[in-house]
Every structure is written in C-alpha cells, then in structure tokens.
Amino acid sequence: MKRYLFFLILILFSNLFAQTANEIIDKAENLIKGKSAHGIIEMKITTPDYERTLKMESWWEGNEKALIVVLSPRKEAGNKTLKIKNEMWNYLKNTETTIKIPPSMMLQSWNGSDFTNDDLVRESNYSDDYNTKIVSEEKYNDEDCWKIEMTPKPQAPVVWGKLYYWVQKDGFLPSQIKYFDEKGKLIRTLSFSEIKIFGSRKMPSVWKMTNNIKEGHITEFRTLEMEFDININPRKFSFQELERGN
C-alpha cells in the first residue's frame, strides 16, 4: 500500500511539473505572438558567400493566418507569403504568379533564410504537439531560466525529434530554443536578445537562427515596429490581397 501511494505521489508530481512546463511555454509564446499582430521586420541572411537583407511588413492572427509582404530591396518588393492554417502560398510580383507550396517543399528554405516553409505553417502551440517537462533550472546569458525538454506526441505533425526551450523566470521571456533531429543531432539554434518594449509588451526584438549543420549560415530577424492584439480586416488574409499590386 505504501509503495502504491509512493508511486501515485510521483505520478501526481510528474503531471504537475508537465502542466507547469506547458504553462511556461504558453506564456513565453503568447508574449511574442499575442492574439493578433502587425509589424515591420528586417531579415538579414548571412552565409560564407554573401549577405542579404529584406525589410518586410507582416500581419498575424493567432496561429491560423498570416500575410508577409516584402518591402525591400526593390527587386523583391511586392513578393508575398500567405498562410492559412497548414497551407501556404507565395506570390511573385515580377511574374504575377501564385504558387502553392506542396508538402514536398515544406522543409525547403523560406526566402533563402535558415527558417523553413514548415516553420511558418506549423506555427502552433508547442504544448499541442509536444510532451514537455522541466529538466533543469540554469542560467543563460546571466538570466535565471527554466530548461524545458520537448518530445513529440504520437502522431504529431512535426519534424523534430526533440527540442530544448530556455525561458527566463523573470517575465517568461524566451531565451533560446535548440532543435534536434530524430537521431539526437543538433540541427539549429534559435536565440532571442535585445529586449524592447512594443506598446505595453516587453519582448525580444532580435531572433537569431543559427544553422548548426552549415557553418556560417545565420538568419536574424529584427523587429522594428510591432503592435499586438489589434483588429485586422479578414480580407487581409485572402487571395485578393495576396495578388493585389502594391
């Protein structure tokens, strides 16, 4: 009987920590996403051979809808990406063509960056697709953080074998995410830095994705302007808007 009670207590505490891990991640994700958002973002792509910078305007509504419009450089201005749930389309202004991204291309680079098409369409609450648990409490960049291990739930439509997510205890700010394949190999690292205030929201303004397979390949997103929890006209996430000339 005592042994049964002991294991019951262990199970209860395990569930408590799993719930806490989910809550921590949800708070960190909600902090940088909000219910809806509109902003101006600069994306800098660095490789051993070249550097390339794009300025973009984006609209997001939860995890379901997004429209991203390239503002510069001039030769790419007007190119757009539309996301509706798990589907995605690219519009190329120069040829006035709309291309639906097939499943076979979901792991391809988005706009030549270290982010993939799958990163955009699979943007969902991590707690929906992963089992989570706090594995340690440690410092990252001199900030006290929870280190959370994330493993895919059965049948979850994800490509990663495991993730580690560092979240700051002060304010639930995200600090770093490491992505591993199914064999346990580190593929890439997403780090967050340069905390700024946008409206009433304190959040990292720089997201840096480092490719751990291709040396010297880095993509940095820098938030220039951002407003959260705003009303966005539903027509913004339509094919008419996608193919409308700017």
mmCIF file of C-alpha atoms in Angstrom:
data_model
loop_
_atom_site.group_PDB
_atom_site.id
_atom_site.type_symbol
_atom_site.label_atom_id
_atom_site.label_comp_id
_atom_site.label_asym_id
_atom_site.label_seq_id
_atom_site.Cartn_x
_atom_site.Cartn_y
_atom_site.Cartn_z
ATOM 1 C CA MET A 1 0.000 0.000 0.000
ATOM 2 C CA LYS A 2 2.812 2.400 0.898
ATOM 3 C CA ARG A 3 4.567 1.601 -2.375
ATOM 4 C CA TYR A 4 1.329 2.299 -4.283
ATOM 5 C CA LEU A 5 0.934 5.663 -2.533
ATOM 6 C CA PHE A 6 4.573 6.498 -3.260
ATOM 7 C CA PHE A 7 4.158 5.882 -6.994
ATOM 8 C CA LEU A 8 0.839 7.734 -7.002
ATOM 9 C CA ILE A 9 2.553 10.765 -5.488
ATOM 10 C CA LEU A 10 5.328 10.531 -8.085
ATOM 11 C CA ILE A 11 2.761 10.461 -10.903
ATOM 12 C CA LEU A 12 0.881 13.419 -9.450
ATOM 13 C CA PHE A 13 4.073 15.452 -9.140
ATOM 14 C CA SER A 14 5.133 14.489 -12.676
ATOM 15 C CA ASN A 15 1.791 15.714 -14.023
ATOM 16 C CA LEU A 16 2.122 18.912 -12.013
ATOM 17 C CA PHE A 17 5.550 19.672 -13.470
ATOM 18 C CA ALA A 18 4.364 18.793 -17.002
ATOM 19 C CA GLN A 19 1.473 21.218 -16.609
ATOM 20 C CA THR A 20 3.848 23.854 -15.276
ATOM 21 C CA ALA A 21 6.164 23.347 -18.256
ATOM 22 C CA ASN A 22 3.223 23.783 -20.641
ATOM 23 C CA GLU A 23 2.143 26.937 -18.855
ATOM 24 C CA ILE A 24 5.649 28.392 -19.001
ATOM 25 C CA ILE A 25 5.959 27.749 -22.736
ATOM 26 C CA ASP A 26 2.465 29.072 -23.453
ATOM 27 C CA LYS A 27 3.257 32.291 -21.590
ATOM 28 C CA ALA A 28 6.535 32.720 -23.476
ATOM 29 C CA GLU A 29 4.858 32.081 -26.837
ATOM 30 C CA ASN A 30 1.904 34.367 -26.105
ATOM 31 C CA LEU A 31 4.324 37.093 -25.109
ATOM 32 C CA ILE A 32 5.942 37.208 -28.554
ATOM 33 C CA LYS A 33 2.789 36.490 -30.591
ATOM 34 C CA GLY A 34 -0.354 37.858 -28.990
ATOM 35 C CA LYS A 35 -3.831 37.159 -30.368
ATOM 36 C CA SER A 36 -3.002 39.238 -33.437
ATOM 37 C CA ALA A 37 -0.095 41.392 -34.556
ATOM 38 C CA HIS A 38 1.104 43.807 -37.225
ATOM 39 C CA GLY A 39 4.656 44.977 -37.646
ATOM 40 C CA ILE A 40 7.738 45.843 -39.671
ATOM 41 C CA ILE A 41 10.597 43.355 -39.555
ATOM 42 C CA GLU A 42 14.079 43.278 -41.038
ATOM 43 C CA MET A 43 15.546 39.913 -42.003
ATOM 44 C CA LYS A 44 19.311 39.604 -42.505
ATOM 45 C CA ILE A 45 20.623 36.411 -44.089
ATOM 46 C CA THR A 46 24.333 35.681 -43.664
ATOM 47 C CA THR A 47 26.289 32.924 -45.422
ATOM 48 C CA PRO A 48 30.023 32.450 -46.078
ATOM 49 C CA ASP A 49 29.420 33.758 -49.621
ATOM 50 C CA TYR A 50 27.032 36.696 -49.210
ATOM 51 C CA GLU A 51 24.799 38.812 -47.017
ATOM 52 C CA ARG A 52 21.245 39.755 -47.912
ATOM 53 C CA THR A 53 18.750 41.967 -46.082
ATOM 54 C CA LEU A 54 14.993 42.168 -46.597
ATOM 55 C CA LYS A 55 12.507 44.532 -44.997
ATOM 56 C CA MET A 56 9.021 43.099 -44.548
ATOM 57 C CA GLU A 57 5.584 44.001 -43.259
ATOM 58 C CA SER A 58 3.581 41.259 -41.583
ATOM 59 C CA TRP A 59 0.095 40.626 -40.242
ATOM 60 C CA TRP A 60 -0.689 37.675 -37.967
ATOM 61 C CA GLU A 61 -3.898 36.359 -36.479
ATOM 62 C CA GLY A 62 -3.245 33.735 -33.842
ATOM 63 C CA ASN A 63 -1.550 30.640 -35.240
ATOM 64 C CA GLU A 64 -4.005 30.292 -38.102
ATOM 65 C CA LYS A 65 -3.390 33.152 -40.531
ATOM 66 C CA ALA A 66 -0.506 35.308 -41.712
ATOM 67 C CA LEU A 67 0.431 37.617 -44.569
ATOM 68 C CA ILE A 68 4.025 38.706 -45.142
ATOM 69 C CA VAL A 69 4.899 41.357 -47.739
ATOM 70 C CA VAL A 70 8.461 42.162 -48.821
ATOM 71 C CA LEU A 71 9.069 45.933 -48.861
ATOM 72 C CA SER A 72 12.715 45.993 -49.946
ATOM 73 C CA PRO A 73 15.056 45.541 -51.768
ATOM 74 C CA ARG A 74 13.295 46.878 -54.842
ATOM 75 C CA LYS A 75 13.793 43.748 -56.972
ATOM 76 C CA GLU A 76 11.897 41.662 -54.397
ATOM 77 C CA ALA A 77 9.415 44.269 -53.177
ATOM 78 C CA GLY A 78 5.833 43.089 -53.552
ATOM 79 C CA ASN A 79 6.600 39.392 -53.134
ATOM 80 C CA LYS A 80 4.204 37.917 -50.582
ATOM 81 C CA THR A 81 3.545 34.846 -48.479
ATOM 82 C CA LEU A 82 0.053 33.883 -47.318
ATOM 83 C CA LYS A 83 -0.551 31.271 -44.643
ATOM 84 C CA ILE A 84 -3.990 29.876 -43.802
ATOM 85 C CA LYS A 85 -3.852 27.096 -41.208
ATOM 86 C CA ASN A 86 -1.441 24.444 -42.579
ATOM 87 C CA GLU A 87 -1.402 25.723 -46.162
ATOM 88 C CA MET A 88 0.891 28.276 -47.720
ATOM 89 C CA TRP A 89 1.172 30.268 -50.961
ATOM 90 C CA ASN A 90 3.891 32.503 -52.382
ATOM 91 C CA TYR A 91 3.127 35.360 -54.764
ATOM 92 C CA LEU A 92 5.918 36.568 -57.074
ATOM 93 C CA LYS A 93 5.263 40.109 -58.213
ATOM 94 C CA ASN A 94 7.636 40.156 -61.209
ATOM 95 C CA THR A 95 5.845 37.262 -62.885
ATOM 96 C CA GLU A 96 2.462 37.880 -61.230
ATOM 97 C CA THR A 97 2.202 34.199 -60.314
ATOM 98 C CA THR A 98 0.876 32.486 -57.201
ATOM 99 C CA ILE A 99 2.496 29.222 -56.147
ATOM 100 C CA LYS A 100 1.074 26.837 -53.574
ATOM 101 C CA ILE A 101 3.836 25.226 -51.552
ATOM 102 C CA PRO A 102 3.450 21.409 -51.796
ATOM 103 C CA PRO A 103 4.211 19.096 -48.846
ATOM 104 C CA SER A 104 7.455 18.009 -50.534
ATOM 105 C CA MET A 105 8.812 21.569 -50.242
ATOM 106 C CA MET A 106 7.842 22.286 -46.645
ATOM 107 C CA LEU A 107 11.382 21.708 -45.386
ATOM 108 C CA GLN A 108 12.848 24.000 -48.038
ATOM 109 C CA SER A 109 14.287 27.366 -47.044
ATOM 110 C CA TRP A 110 11.827 30.253 -46.786
ATOM 111 C CA ASN A 111 13.104 33.199 -48.853
ATOM 112 C CA GLY A 112 16.655 31.836 -48.717
ATOM 113 C CA SER A 113 16.776 32.015 -44.917
ATOM 114 C CA ASP A 114 17.558 29.450 -42.224
ATOM 115 C CA PHE A 115 13.830 29.256 -41.473
ATOM 116 C CA THR A 116 11.778 26.757 -43.472
ATOM 117 C CA ASN A 117 8.335 26.872 -45.043
ATOM 118 C CA ASP A 118 7.337 24.364 -42.381
ATOM 119 C CA ASP A 119 8.264 26.870 -39.661
ATOM 120 C CA LEU A 120 5.514 29.151 -40.909
ATOM 121 C CA VAL A 121 2.699 26.671 -41.493
ATOM 122 C CA ARG A 122 3.440 24.589 -38.401
ATOM 123 C CA GLU A 123 3.333 27.584 -36.076
ATOM 124 C CA SER A 124 1.140 26.127 -33.366
ATOM 125 C CA ASN A 125 1.160 25.977 -29.610
ATOM 126 C CA TYR A 126 4.112 23.796 -28.706
ATOM 127 C CA SER A 127 2.076 22.207 -25.921
ATOM 128 C CA ASP A 128 -0.352 20.864 -28.546
ATOM 129 C CA ASP A 129 2.309 18.864 -30.378
ATOM 130 C CA TYR A 130 4.931 18.101 -27.722
ATOM 131 C CA ASN A 131 5.181 16.484 -24.325
ATOM 132 C CA THR A 132 7.039 18.901 -22.086
ATOM 133 C CA LYS A 133 8.924 18.724 -18.823
ATOM 134 C CA ILE A 134 11.288 20.937 -16.856
ATOM 135 C CA VAL A 135 14.675 19.212 -16.825
ATOM 136 C CA SER A 136 16.713 21.855 -15.003
ATOM 137 C CA GLU A 137 16.950 25.423 -13.814
ATOM 138 C CA GLU A 138 20.065 27.200 -15.052
ATOM 139 C CA LYS A 139 21.486 30.499 -16.204
ATOM 140 C CA TYR A 140 21.521 31.591 -19.835
ATOM 141 C CA ASN A 141 23.150 34.947 -20.622
ATOM 142 C CA ASP A 142 23.184 35.670 -16.871
ATOM 143 C CA GLU A 143 19.410 35.189 -16.620
ATOM 144 C CA ASP A 144 17.795 32.520 -14.444
ATOM 145 C CA CYS A 145 15.911 30.183 -16.778
ATOM 146 C CA TRP A 146 13.862 27.038 -16.875
ATOM 147 C CA LYS A 147 15.244 24.491 -19.329
ATOM 148 C CA ILE A 148 12.310 22.589 -20.805
ATOM 149 C CA GLU A 149 12.601 19.358 -22.789
ATOM 150 C CA MET A 150 10.052 18.821 -25.545
ATOM 151 C CA THR A 151 9.427 15.491 -27.278
ATOM 152 C CA PRO A 152 6.789 14.906 -29.997
ATOM 153 C CA LYS A 153 3.421 13.477 -29.055
ATOM 154 C CA PRO A 154 2.361 10.351 -31.003
ATOM 155 C CA GLN A 155 1.024 11.267 -34.456
ATOM 156 C CA ALA A 156 2.032 14.935 -34.043
ATOM 157 C CA PRO A 157 2.786 16.509 -37.467
ATOM 158 C CA VAL A 158 6.268 17.737 -36.508
ATOM 159 C CA VAL A 159 9.727 17.215 -37.960
ATOM 160 C CA TRP A 160 11.888 17.482 -34.842
ATOM 161 C CA GLY A 161 12.926 14.605 -32.618
ATOM 162 C CA LYS A 162 13.490 16.801 -29.572
ATOM 163 C CA LEU A 163 13.668 20.453 -28.570
ATOM 164 C CA TYR A 164 15.099 22.260 -25.573
ATOM 165 C CA TYR A 165 13.499 25.594 -24.707
ATOM 166 C CA TRP A 166 15.051 28.071 -22.241
ATOM 167 C CA VAL A 167 12.559 30.527 -20.698
ATOM 168 C CA GLN A 168 13.532 33.299 -18.305
ATOM 169 C CA LYS A 169 11.943 33.169 -14.862
ATOM 170 C CA ASP A 170 11.657 36.950 -14.867
ATOM 171 C CA GLY A 171 8.741 37.797 -17.142
ATOM 172 C CA PHE A 172 8.636 34.461 -19.019
ATOM 173 C CA LEU A 173 10.844 35.872 -21.785
ATOM 174 C CA PRO A 174 12.078 33.252 -24.284
ATOM 175 C CA SER A 175 15.872 32.946 -24.373
ATOM 176 C CA GLN A 176 16.827 30.054 -26.635
ATOM 177 C CA ILE A 177 15.483 27.003 -28.471
ATOM 178 C CA LYS A 178 17.656 24.112 -29.682
ATOM 179 C CA TYR A 179 16.293 21.798 -32.382
ATOM 180 C CA PHE A 180 17.419 18.158 -32.672
ATOM 181 C CA ASP A 181 16.592 15.569 -35.315
ATOM 182 C CA GLU A 182 15.266 12.081 -34.550
ATOM 183 C CA LYS A 183 18.828 10.779 -34.119
ATOM 184 C CA GLY A 184 19.619 13.398 -31.477
ATOM 185 C CA LYS A 185 21.789 15.586 -33.713
ATOM 186 C CA LEU A 186 21.659 19.339 -33.103
ATOM 187 C CA ILE A 187 20.407 20.957 -36.322
ATOM 188 C CA ARG A 188 19.869 24.596 -35.423
ATOM 189 C CA THR A 189 19.633 27.081 -32.560
ATOM 190 C CA LEU A 190 17.202 29.987 -32.189
ATOM 191 C CA SER A 191 18.309 32.668 -29.722
ATOM 192 C CA PHE A 192 16.396 35.743 -28.540
ATOM 193 C CA SER A 193 18.001 39.035 -27.498
ATOM 194 C CA GLU A 194 17.748 42.834 -27.281
ATOM 195 C CA ILE A 195 14.679 43.195 -25.083
ATOM 196 C CA LYS A 196 12.485 46.166 -26.033
ATOM 197 C CA ILE A 197 9.006 47.433 -25.251
ATOM 198 C CA PHE A 198 6.403 47.465 -28.025
ATOM 199 C CA GLY A 199 3.254 49.133 -26.750
ATOM 200 C CA SER A 200 2.755 47.576 -23.329
ATOM 201 C CA ARG A 201 4.630 44.393 -24.233
ATOM 202 C CA LYS A 202 8.221 43.662 -23.242
ATOM 203 C CA MET A 203 9.798 41.167 -25.617
ATOM 204 C CA PRO A 204 12.986 40.215 -27.514
ATOM 205 C CA SER A 205 13.401 42.356 -30.630
ATOM 206 C CA VAL A 206 16.032 40.099 -32.237
ATOM 207 C CA TRP A 207 15.581 36.435 -33.176
ATOM 208 C CA LYS A 208 18.739 34.749 -34.483
ATOM 209 C CA MET A 209 18.591 31.328 -36.125
ATOM 210 C CA THR A 210 21.989 29.644 -36.356
ATOM 211 C CA ASN A 211 22.388 26.656 -38.660
ATOM 212 C CA ASN A 212 24.448 24.086 -36.732
ATOM 213 C CA ILE A 213 24.960 21.948 -39.844
ATOM 214 C CA LYS A 214 26.108 24.620 -42.308
ATOM 215 C CA GLU A 215 28.866 26.679 -40.747
ATOM 216 C CA GLY A 216 28.459 30.430 -41.140
ATOM 217 C CA HIS A 217 24.753 30.300 -42.068
ATOM 218 C CA ILE A 218 22.738 32.629 -39.836
ATOM 219 C CA THR A 219 19.381 34.392 -40.217
ATOM 220 C CA GLU A 220 18.499 37.304 -37.969
ATOM 221 C CA PHE A 221 15.024 38.783 -37.589
ATOM 222 C CA ARG A 222 14.975 42.289 -36.112
ATOM 223 C CA THR A 223 11.615 43.754 -35.072
ATOM 224 C CA LEU A 224 11.476 47.450 -35.979
ATOM 225 C CA GLU A 225 7.812 48.120 -35.203
ATOM 226 C CA MET A 226 5.109 45.918 -33.706
ATOM 227 C CA GLU A 227 1.581 46.277 -32.375
ATOM 228 C CA PHE A 228 -0.382 43.475 -30.733
ATOM 229 C CA ASP A 229 -3.977 42.407 -30.145
ATOM 230 C CA ILE A 230 -5.387 44.611 -32.891
ATOM 231 C CA ASN A 231 -8.365 44.214 -35.213
ATOM 232 C CA ILE A 232 -7.313 43.051 -38.678
ATOM 233 C CA ASN A 233 -9.726 43.055 -41.615
ATOM 234 C CA PRO A 234 -10.363 39.392 -42.589
ATOM 235 C CA ARG A 235 -9.783 40.368 -46.237
ATOM 236 C CA LYS A 236 -6.109 40.872 -45.374
ATOM 237 C CA PHE A 237 -5.730 37.069 -45.382
ATOM 238 C CA SER A 238 -7.288 36.485 -48.802
ATOM 239 C CA PHE A 239 -6.078 35.630 -52.298
ATOM 240 C CA GLN A 240 -7.305 39.031 -53.463
ATOM 241 C CA GLU A 241 -4.919 40.671 -51.007
ATOM 242 C CA LEU A 242 -2.140 38.220 -51.861
ATOM 243 C CA GLU A 243 -2.313 39.048 -55.575
ATOM 244 C CA ARG A 244 -3.094 42.740 -55.200
ATOM 245 C CA GLY A 245 -0.346 45.016 -56.538
ATOM 246 C CA ASN A 246 1.228 47.437 -54.084
#
